Amino acid sequence: MFNEEIIIIFELVIIFEMSKKKIAEPDLSTEEKIKDAAQRVFMQKGYAATRTRDIAEEAGINLALLNYYFRSKEKLFELIMLEKLEKFFGSVAPVLNNAETTLDQKVILFSNNYIDLLIENPELPLFILSEIRYNPDRFAHKLPVAKIADSLFLKQLHEKRQDINPVHFLMNILAMSVFPFIMKPVFHSAGIMNDKTFTARMMERKALIPKWINAMLKAK
Amino acid sequence: MFNEEIIIIFELVIIFEMSKKKIAEPDLSTEEKIKDAAQRVFMQKGYAATRTRDIAEEAGINLALLNYYFRSKEKLFELIMLEKLEKFFGSVAPVLNNAETTLDQKVILFSNNYIDLLIENPELPLFILSEIRYNPDRFAHKLPVAKIADSLFLKQLHEKRQDINPVHFLMNILAMSVFPFIMKPVFHSAGIMNDKTFTARMMERKALIPKWINAMLKAK
DNA sequence: ATACATTTTAATCATTTGTTTAAAAACGTT
DNA sequence: AACGTTTTTAAACAAATGATTAAAATGTAT
């Protein structure tokens, strides 16, 4: 019947709208609900400012369940922090050590992949870096800094510009890709840029950064 | 007498050594001692992780004196935060709006002055940016973003490269100057770079950044 | 020296916060 | 349906924390 079809269409529209607005998915297990909520709250407020009650409320669960499933606030944080560290650092070393790609290709691959990652996780850099700052020793050994410091990428850079420490160039690529996301809260809270225009600018940068790095390498 | 002269020299040496090692200056007023200590502790641990007892201990004063002189932890923090905001943003707009300098000169002046500032205050960027992140609305109106967004510097940039949004270039100058200080805790806690070599690299960057920016502006 | 104001101290308070407990509810198996 | 197991709940606890208080100490002016 005609009416039934209309009803079905309305239902589909409602489902679609719900999936767009990311309304709390009620079919997750309690453990996953807590982890998801903890992720959001920790990322937004940092470890110290986060109350276990905030997480419980965000997850829509009883406070005691947090300790039931994860022992303690600290254990839960450690779990999430390790995942976020992997997300933030994990993809860097593989790209920089890929033996199949040239220097130029590495720059393109890195800035493209990394900016895509950060568009999906804009608060990641500031979260990671402040938590490391406020607890330097705790995660020191978890960072793949050695694999980056001895990377093929830095050797390839050194061949191209023996007069300048290649760490400078690596720093610049990182800076130009990551720093805008660290400044985002400033622009946003000052009402200068909304999320949409910010993302658009970041998309532009994916193509621009490799060109800029090339220009820097050729300079003088 | 000869002995007296030697004694005077020894005293001078002691005073000199003390000023070098910055041993807690005991001649400060209680109010200043608290503010100084609060500065250090807030910058190191952030607002949320800082206990008023930490500040009292660092200042070597009785806990109650903090409330006696500054009413509350929050009032004291606000005071320090405003000073740090001024330090972090205060010098930017004047340089970017100076009608007497060319575009190239502005880049040189900015990177030089700003890196000098950050060498003296390495934790400043991460402190400011995390506190804004974790409390976006609170300091939004205090930021001189408008003076930067409408700056002469951006107009001069626009003339030189009408094809690219000048905000990209401003972002790059900021990024290349500031970002290393944001990554410093990572390098440091991973044992890759000590304070001395880090500072040396930053000194190099003061001269390099203007060259890089120039190359980027000429590119393609 | 005395009286008054300012500063400092030790003790205490009220609230917040991470965690635990014991009972209730829900679940699964036979 | 009855049983044991797992999950959830409300209540409570102990420690931490920001703040206050009242008395002691110190400083200052007469």
Coordinates of C-alpha atoms (C1' of nucleotides) in Angstrom, one line a residue:
Chain A
M1 CA 0.0 0.0 0.0
F2 CA 1.0 3.6 -0.6
N3 CA 0.8 4.6 3.1
E4 CA 3.1 1.7 4.1
E5 CA 5.7 2.8 1.7
I6 CA 5.7 6.3 3.0
I7 CA 6.0 5.0 6.5
I8 CA 9.0 2.9 5.5
I9 CA 10.7 5.9 3.9
F10 CA 10.1 7.9 7.0
E11 CA 11.7 5.2 9.1
L12 CA 14.7 5.1 6.9
V13 CA 15.0 8.8 7.1
I14 CA 14.9 8.6 10.9
I15 CA 17.5 5.9 11.0
F16 CA 19.7 7.9 8.6
E17 CA 19.4 11.0 10.7
M18 CA 20.2 9.1 13.8
S19 CA 23.3 7.6 12.3
K20 CA 24.4 11.0 11.2
K21 CA 24.0 12.6 14.7
K22 CA 25.8 9.7 16.3
I23 CA 23.2 9.3 19.0
A24 CA 24.6 7.0 21.8
E25 CA 24.7 3.5 20.4
P26 CA 22.8 1.5 23.0
D27 CA 23.8 -1.9 21.7
L28 CA 27.4 -1.6 23.0
S29 CA 28.5 -3.8 25.9
T30 CA 28.9 -2.0 29.2
E31 CA 32.6 -2.4 29.0
E32 CA 32.7 -0.7 25.6
K33 CA 30.4 2.0 26.7
I34 CA 32.7 2.9 29.6
K35 CA 35.8 2.8 27.4
D36 CA 34.1 5.0 24.7
A37 CA 33.0 7.5 27.3
A38 CA 36.3 7.5 29.1
Q39 CA 38.0 8.2 25.7
R40 CA 35.9 11.2 25.1
V41 CA 36.1 12.7 28.6
F42 CA 39.9 12.1 29.0
M43 CA 40.5 13.6 25.6
Q44 CA 38.4 16.7 26.4
K45 CA 39.5 17.4 29.9
G46 CA 42.8 15.6 30.4
Y47 CA 43.5 13.0 33.1
A48 CA 43.7 15.2 36.1
A49 CA 40.5 17.2 35.5
T50 CA 38.5 14.1 34.7
R51 CA 36.3 12.7 37.5
T52 CA 35.3 9.0 37.4
R53 CA 31.7 10.3 37.9
D54 CA 32.0 12.3 34.6
I55 CA 32.9 9.1 32.8
A56 CA 30.1 7.2 34.4
E57 CA 27.6 9.9 33.5
E58 CA 28.9 10.1 29.9
A59 CA 28.6 6.4 29.6
G60 CA 25.2 6.3 31.3
I61 CA 26.3 3.6 33.7
N62 CA 26.6 3.2 37.4
L63 CA 29.7 4.6 38.9
A64 CA 30.8 1.3 40.5
L65 CA 30.9 -0.4 37.1
L66 CA 34.0 1.6 36.1
N67 CA 36.0 -0.1 38.9
Y68 CA 34.2 -3.4 38.3
Y69 CA 35.5 -3.6 34.7
F70 CA 38.7 -1.6 34.8
R71 CA 40.0 -1.8 38.4
S72 CA 40.8 1.9 38.7
K73 CA 40.7 5.3 36.9
E74 CA 44.5 5.0 36.4
K75 CA 44.3 1.6 34.8
L76 CA 41.5 2.8 32.5
F77 CA 43.5 5.8 31.5
E78 CA 46.6 3.8 30.8
L79 CA 44.6 1.6 28.5
I80 CA 43.3 4.5 26.5
M81 CA 46.5 6.4 26.6
L82 CA 48.4 3.5 25.0
E83 CA 45.8 3.3 22.2
K84 CA 46.1 7.0 21.6
L85 CA 49.9 6.9 21.6
E86 CA 49.7 4.1 19.0
K87 CA 47.4 6.2 16.9
F88 CA 49.6 9.3 17.2
F89 CA 53.0 7.8 16.7
G90 CA 52.2 4.4 15.2
S91 CA 52.0 5.4 11.6
V92 CA 55.0 7.7 11.6
A93 CA 57.9 5.3 11.7
P94 CA 56.6 2.9 9.0
V95 CA 56.2 5.7 6.4
L96 CA 59.6 7.2 7.3
N97 CA 61.4 3.8 7.0
N98 CA 59.7 2.6 3.8
A99 CA 62.5 1.4 1.5
E100 CA 60.3 1.5 -1.6
T101 CA 59.6 5.2 -1.6
T102 CA 61.7 8.3 -2.4
L103 CA 62.2 11.3 -0.2
D104 CA 59.6 13.3 -2.1
Q105 CA 57.1 10.4 -1.9
K106 CA 57.6 10.1 1.8
V107 CA 56.8 13.7 2.3
I108 CA 53.6 13.4 0.2
L109 CA 52.5 10.2 1.9
F110 CA 53.2 11.5 5.4
S111 CA 51.4 14.8 5.2
N112 CA 48.5 13.3 3.4
N113 CA 48.0 10.4 5.7
Y114 CA 48.7 12.3 8.8
I115 CA 46.4 15.2 8.1
D116 CA 43.6 12.8 7.3
L117 CA 44.3 11.1 10.6
L118 CA 44.2 14.4 12.5
I119 CA 41.0 15.6 10.7
E120 CA 39.4 12.5 12.2
N121 CA 41.0 13.0 15.6
P122 CA 41.6 16.8 16.0
E123 CA 42.2 16.7 19.8
L124 CA 44.7 13.9 19.6
P125 CA 48.0 16.0 19.4
L126 CA 47.2 18.3 22.3
F127 CA 45.9 15.5 24.4
I128 CA 49.0 13.3 23.9
L129 CA 51.5 16.1 24.2
S130 CA 50.0 17.6 27.4
E131 CA 49.8 14.2 29.1
I132 CA 53.4 13.5 28.2
R133 CA 54.3 16.9 29.4
Y134 CA 52.6 16.5 32.8
N135 CA 53.9 13.0 33.3
P136 CA 57.1 12.8 31.3
D137 CA 58.7 9.6 32.6
R138 CA 55.6 7.4 32.5
F139 CA 55.3 7.0 28.7
A140 CA 58.9 7.8 27.7
H141 CA 59.8 4.2 26.8
K142 CA 56.6 3.7 24.8
L143 CA 57.6 6.2 22.2
P144 CA 59.1 5.1 18.9
V145 CA 61.6 8.0 18.8
A146 CA 64.6 5.8 18.0
K147 CA 62.9 4.4 14.9
I148 CA 62.3 7.9 13.8
A149 CA 65.7 9.3 14.8
D150 CA 67.5 6.6 12.8
S151 CA 65.0 6.5 10.0
L152 CA 65.7 6.1 6.3
F153 CA 63.9 9.3 5.8
L154 CA 66.5 11.3 7.8
K155 CA 69.3 9.6 5.9
Q156 CA 67.7 10.5 2.6
L157 CA 67.3 14.1 3.9
H158 CA 70.9 14.2 4.9
E159 CA 72.0 13.3 1.3
K160 CA 70.0 16.1 -0.1
R161 CA 71.1 18.8 2.3
Q162 CA 74.3 17.9 4.1
D163 CA 74.6 21.5 5.3
I164 CA 71.5 21.5 7.5
N165 CA 70.6 19.1 10.3
P166 CA 67.9 16.9 8.8
V167 CA 66.0 17.0 12.1
H168 CA 65.0 20.5 11.2
F169 CA 63.2 19.3 8.1
L170 CA 61.5 16.5 9.9
M171 CA 60.4 19.0 12.6
N172 CA 59.0 21.3 9.9
I173 CA 57.0 18.6 8.2
L174 CA 55.6 17.6 11.6
A175 CA 55.0 21.2 12.6
M176 CA 53.2 22.2 9.4
S177 CA 51.0 19.1 9.7
V178 CA 50.3 19.0 13.4
F179 CA 50.5 22.5 14.7
P180 CA 47.3 23.8 13.2
F181 CA 45.4 21.2 15.2
I182 CA 47.1 22.3 18.3
M183 CA 46.1 25.9 17.6
K184 CA 42.5 24.9 16.6
P185 CA 41.0 25.6 20.1
V186 CA 42.4 29.1 19.9
F187 CA 40.9 29.9 16.5
H188 CA 37.7 28.1 17.4
S189 CA 37.0 29.7 20.8
A190 CA 37.9 33.1 19.4
G191 CA 35.2 32.6 16.8
I192 CA 37.7 33.1 13.9
M193 CA 37.2 29.7 12.3
N194 CA 34.4 27.1 12.5
D195 CA 35.0 23.4 12.1
K196 CA 34.0 23.3 8.5
T197 CA 36.4 26.1 7.3
F198 CA 39.2 24.7 9.5
T199 CA 38.8 21.3 7.9
A200 CA 38.8 22.9 4.4
R201 CA 42.1 24.7 5.2
M202 CA 43.7 21.4 6.4
M203 CA 42.6 19.7 3.1
E204 CA 44.4 22.4 1.2
R205 CA 47.6 21.9 3.3
K206 CA 47.8 18.2 2.3
A207 CA 48.8 19.3 -1.2
L208 CA 50.7 22.5 -0.1
I209 CA 53.1 21.0 2.5
P210 CA 55.0 18.8 0.0
K211 CA 55.5 21.8 -2.3
W212 CA 56.7 24.0 0.6
I213 CA 59.1 21.3 1.8
N214 CA 60.5 20.9 -1.7
A215 CA 61.0 24.7 -2.0
M216 CA 62.8 24.7 1.4
L217 CA 65.1 21.9 0.3
K218 CA 66.1 23.7 -2.9
A219 CA 66.5 27.0 -1.2
K220 CA 69.9 28.9 -1.1
Chain B
M1 CA 94.0 44.8 55.2
F2 CA 94.8 42.0 52.8
N3 CA 92.6 39.4 54.6
E4 CA 89.6 41.7 54.4
E5 CA 90.0 42.0 50.6
I6 CA 90.1 38.3 50.2
I7 CA 87.0 38.0 52.3
I8 CA 85.2 40.5 50.2
I9 CA 86.2 38.7 47.0
F10 CA 84.9 35.4 48.5
E11 CA 81.6 37.1 49.3
L12 CA 81.3 38.4 45.8
V13 CA 82.0 34.9 44.4
I14 CA 79.4 33.4 46.6
I15 CA 76.8 36.1 45.6
F16 CA 77.7 35.5 41.9
E17 CA 77.3 31.7 42.2
M18 CA 74.0 32.1 44.0
S19 CA 72.7 34.4 41.3
K20 CA 73.8 31.8 38.7
K21 CA 72.1 28.8 40.4
K22 CA 69.0 30.8 41.2
I23 CA 68.8 29.6 44.7
A24 CA 65.4 30.5 46.2
E25 CA 65.5 34.2 46.8
P26 CA 64.6 34.6 50.4
D27 CA 64.1 38.3 50.3
L28 CA 60.9 38.2 48.3
S29 CA 57.6 39.2 49.9
T30 CA 55.3 36.4 50.9
E31 CA 52.9 37.4 48.2
E32 CA 55.6 37.3 45.6
K33 CA 56.9 34.0 46.9
I34 CA 53.5 32.4 46.5
K35 CA 53.0 33.9 43.0
D36 CA 56.4 32.6 41.9
A37 CA 55.8 29.2 43.2
A38 CA 52.3 29.0 41.8
Q39 CA 53.7 30.0 38.4
R40 CA 56.2 27.1 38.4
V41 CA 53.7 24.5 39.7
F42 CA 50.8 25.5 37.4
M43 CA 53.1 25.6 34.4
Q44 CA 54.6 22.2 35.2
K45 CA 51.4 20.3 36.2
G46 CA 48.5 22.3 34.8
Y47 CA 45.6 23.8 36.8
A48 CA 43.7 20.6 37.5
A49 CA 46.7 18.5 38.7
T50 CA 48.0 21.3 40.9
R51 CA 47.2 21.2 44.6
T52 CA 47.2 24.3 46.7
R53 CA 49.4 22.3 49.1
D54 CA 52.0 21.8 46.2
I55 CA 52.1 25.6 45.8
A56 CA 52.4 26.2 49.5
E57 CA 55.3 23.7 49.8
E58 CA 57.1 25.1 46.7
A59 CA 56.8 28.6 48.2
G60 CA 57.8 27.5 51.6
I61 CA 54.8 29.1 53.2
N62 CA 51.8 28.1 55.3
L63 CA 48.9 26.8 53.3
A64 CA 46.5 29.3 54.6
L65 CA 48.5 32.2 53.3
L66 CA 47.6 31.3 49.7
N67 CA 43.9 32.1 50.5
Y68 CA 44.9 35.1 52.7
Y69 CA 46.7 36.8 49.8
F70 CA 44.8 35.5 46.7
R71 CA 41.3 34.4 48.0
S72 CA 41.3 31.1 46.1
K73 CA 43.2 28.8 43.9
E74 CA 41.1 29.9 41.0
K75 CA 41.8 33.6 41.5
L76 CA 45.5 32.9 41.8
F77 CA 45.4 30.9 38.6
E78 CA 43.5 33.5 36.7
L79 CA 46.1 36.1 37.7
I80 CA 49.0 33.9 36.4
M81 CA 47.1 32.8 33.3
L82 CA 46.5 36.4 32.2
E83 CA 50.2 37.2 32.6
K84 CA 51.2 34.1 30.6
L85 CA 48.6 34.9 27.9
E86 CA 50.1 38.3 27.6
K87 CA 53.6 36.8 27.4
F88 CA 52.5 34.3 24.7
F89 CA 50.3 36.5 22.6
G90 CA 51.3 40.0 23.6
S91 CA 54.3 40.5 21.3
V92 CA 52.7 38.9 18.2
A93 CA 50.3 41.6 17.0
P94 CA 52.7 44.6 17.4
V95 CA 55.3 42.9 15.2
L96 CA 52.7 41.9 12.6
N97 CA 51.2 45.4 12.5
N98 CA 54.4 47.4 12.4
A99 CA 53.9 49.9 9.5
E100 CA 57.7 50.6 9.3
T101 CA 58.8 47.1 8.4
T102 CA 58.6 45.0 5.2
L103 CA 57.2 41.5 5.0
D104 CA 60.7 40.0 5.1
Q105 CA 61.7 42.0 8.0
K106 CA 58.6 41.0 9.9
V107 CA 59.4 37.4 9.4
I108 CA 62.9 37.9 10.7
L109 CA 61.9 40.0 13.6
F110 CA 59.1 37.6 14.6
S111 CA 61.0 34.3 14.5
N112 CA 64.0 35.8 16.2
N113 CA 62.1 37.5 19.0
Y114 CA 59.7 34.7 19.5
I115 CA 62.3 31.9 19.7
D116 CA 64.3 34.0 22.1
L117 CA 61.1 34.3 24.2
L118 CA 60.4 30.6 24.1
I119 CA 64.0 29.6 24.9
E120 CA 63.4 31.5 28.2
N121 CA 60.0 30.0 28.6
P122 CA 60.0 26.6 27.0
E123 CA 56.8 25.3 28.8
L124 CA 54.8 28.4 27.9
P125 CA 53.1 27.2 24.6
L126 CA 52.0 23.8 25.8
F127 CA 50.8 25.3 29.1
I128 CA 48.8 28.0 27.4
L129 CA 47.3 25.8 24.7
S130 CA 46.3 23.0 27.0
E131 CA 44.6 25.3 29.4
I132 CA 42.7 27.0 26.6
R133 CA 41.8 23.5 25.2
Y134 CA 40.5 22.3 28.6
N135 CA 38.6 25.6 29.2
P136 CA 37.9 27.1 25.8
D137 CA 35.3 29.7 26.7
R138 CA 37.0 31.2 29.7
F139 CA 39.9 33.0 27.9
A140 CA 38.4 33.3 24.4
H141 CA 37.8 37.1 24.7
K142 CA 41.2 37.7 26.1
L143 CA 43.0 36.6 22.9
P144 CA 44.2 39.2 20.3
V145 CA 43.2 37.0 17.4
A146 CA 41.3 39.8 15.6
K147 CA 44.4 42.0 15.6
I148 CA 46.3 39.2 14.1
A149 CA 43.6 38.1 11.6
D150 CA 43.4 41.7 10.3
S151 CA 47.1 42.4 10.5
L152 CA 49.2 44.4 8.0
F153 CA 51.4 41.3 7.8
L154 CA 48.6 39.2 6.3
K155 CA 47.8 42.0 3.8
Q156 CA 51.5 42.1 2.8
L157 CA 51.4 38.3 2.4
H158 CA 48.3 38.5 0.3
E159 CA 50.0 40.9 -2.1
K160 CA 52.9 38.5 -2.6
R161 CA 50.9 35.4 -3.0
Q162 CA 47.3 36.0 -4.0
D163 CA 46.9 32.4 -5.0
I164 CA 47.3 31.0 -1.4
N165 CA 45.4 31.9 1.7
P166 CA 47.9 34.0 3.7
V167 CA 46.8 32.3 6.9
H168 CA 48.7 29.3 5.7
F169 CA 52.0 31.2 5.8
L170 CA 51.3 32.8 9.2
M171 CA 50.5 29.3 10.4
N172 CA 53.8 28.0 9.1
I173 CA 55.9 30.7 10.7
L174 CA 54.1 30.1 14.0
A175 CA 54.4 26.3 13.6
M176 CA 58.1 26.3 12.8
S177 CA 58.9 28.6 15.7
V178 CA 56.5 27.2 18.3
F179 CA 56.1 23.5 17.5
P180 CA 59.6 22.4 18.6
F181 CA 58.9 23.6 22.1
I182 CA 55.6 21.7 22.1
M183 CA 57.5 18.5 21.1
K184 CA 60.4 19.2 23.5
P185 CA 59.0 17.0 26.3
V186 CA 58.8 14.1 23.9
F187 CA 62.4 14.4 22.8
H188 CA 63.6 15.1 26.3
S189 CA 61.8 12.2 28.1
A190 CA 62.9 9.8 25.3
G191 CA 66.5 10.8 26.0
I192 CA 67.0 12.0 22.4
M193 CA 67.9 15.5 23.1
N194 CA 69.1 17.3 26.3
D195 CA 68.3 20.9 27.1
K196 CA 71.6 22.2 25.7
T197 CA 71.5 20.6 22.3
F198 CA 67.8 21.5 22.0
T199 CA 68.5 25.2 22.7
A200 CA 71.4 25.1 20.1
R201 CA 69.0 23.7 17.5
M202 CA 66.5 26.5 18.3
M203 CA 69.2 29.1 17.9
E204 CA 69.9 27.7 14.4
R205 CA 66.3 27.9 13.5
K206 CA 66.2 31.7 14.2
A207 CA 68.2 32.2 11.0
L208 CA 66.8 29.3 9.1
I209 CA 63.1 30.0 9.4
P210 CA 63.2 33.3 7.4
K211 CA 65.1 31.6 4.6
W212 CA 62.6 28.8 4.5
I213 CA 59.6 31.1 4.5
N214 CA 61.2 33.1 1.6
A215 CA 61.7 29.9 -0.3
M216 CA 58.1 28.9 0.3
L217 CA 56.9 32.3 -0.9
K218 CA 58.9 32.1 -4.1
A219 CA 58.0 28.4 -4.8
K220 CA 56.0 27.3 -7.9
Chain C
dA1 C1' 56.0 50.4 76.6
dT2 C1' 51.3 50.1 74.9
dA3 C1' 47.8 49.6 71.7
dC4 C1' 46.5 48.5 67.3
dA5 C1' 47.0 46.4 62.7
dT6 C1' 49.1 43.0 59.9
dT7 C1' 50.9 38.6 59.1
dT8 C1' 51.5 33.7 60.2
dT9 C1' 50.4 29.3 62.1
dA10 C1' 48.1 25.0 63.4
dA11 C1' 43.9 23.0 63.5
dT12 C1' 39.5 22.1 61.6
dC13 C1' 35.7 22.0 58.2
dA14 C1' 32.9 20.8 54.3
dT15 C1' 33.1 18.9 49.9
dT16 C1' 34.9 16.2 46.4
dT17 C1' 36.6 12.1 44.7
dG18 C1' 38.3 7.3 43.9
dT19 C1' 37.0 3.1 45.5
dT20 C1' 34.6 -0.6 48.1
dT21 C1' 30.8 -3.3 49.8
dA22 C1' 26.8 -5.9 50.2
dA23 C1' 22.5 -6.6 48.4
dA24 C1' 19.5 -6.7 44.3
dA25 C1' 18.7 -7.7 39.5
dA26 C1' 19.6 -10.1 35.4
dC27 C1' 21.3 -14.0 33.0
dG28 C1' 22.2 -18.7 31.9
dT29 C1' 22.0 -23.7 32.7
dT30 C1' 19.9 -27.7 34.0
Chain D
dA1 C1' 11.3 -23.5 38.4
dA2 C1' 15.6 -23.6 40.9
dC3 C1' 20.3 -23.0 41.0
dG4 C1' 24.7 -20.7 40.6
dT5 C1' 27.0 -17.0 38.1
dT6 C1' 27.5 -12.5 36.3
dT7 C1' 26.2 -7.9 36.2
dT8 C1' 24.2 -3.8 38.2
dT9 C1' 22.8 -0.8 41.9
dA10 C1' 22.6 2.3 46.0
dA11 C1' 25.0 3.4 49.9
dA12 C1' 29.0 4.2 52.3
dC13 C1' 34.0 4.8 53.2
dA14 C1' 38.5 6.8 53.5
dA15 C1' 41.6 9.9 51.7
dA16 C1' 42.4 14.2 49.5
dT17 C1' 41.6 18.9 48.8
dG18 C1' 40.2 23.9 48.9
dA19 C1' 39.0 26.9 52.3
dT20 C1' 38.2 28.9 57.0
dT21 C1' 39.0 30.0 61.8
dA22 C1' 40.8 31.6 65.9
dA23 C1' 44.8 32.2 68.2
dA24 C1' 49.7 33.4 68.1
dA25 C1' 53.5 36.0 66.3
dT26 C1' 55.2 40.0 64.2
dG27 C1' 55.3 44.6 62.9
dT28 C1' 54.1 49.7 63.5
dA29 C1' 52.8 53.9 65.2
dT30 C1' 52.1 56.7 69.3

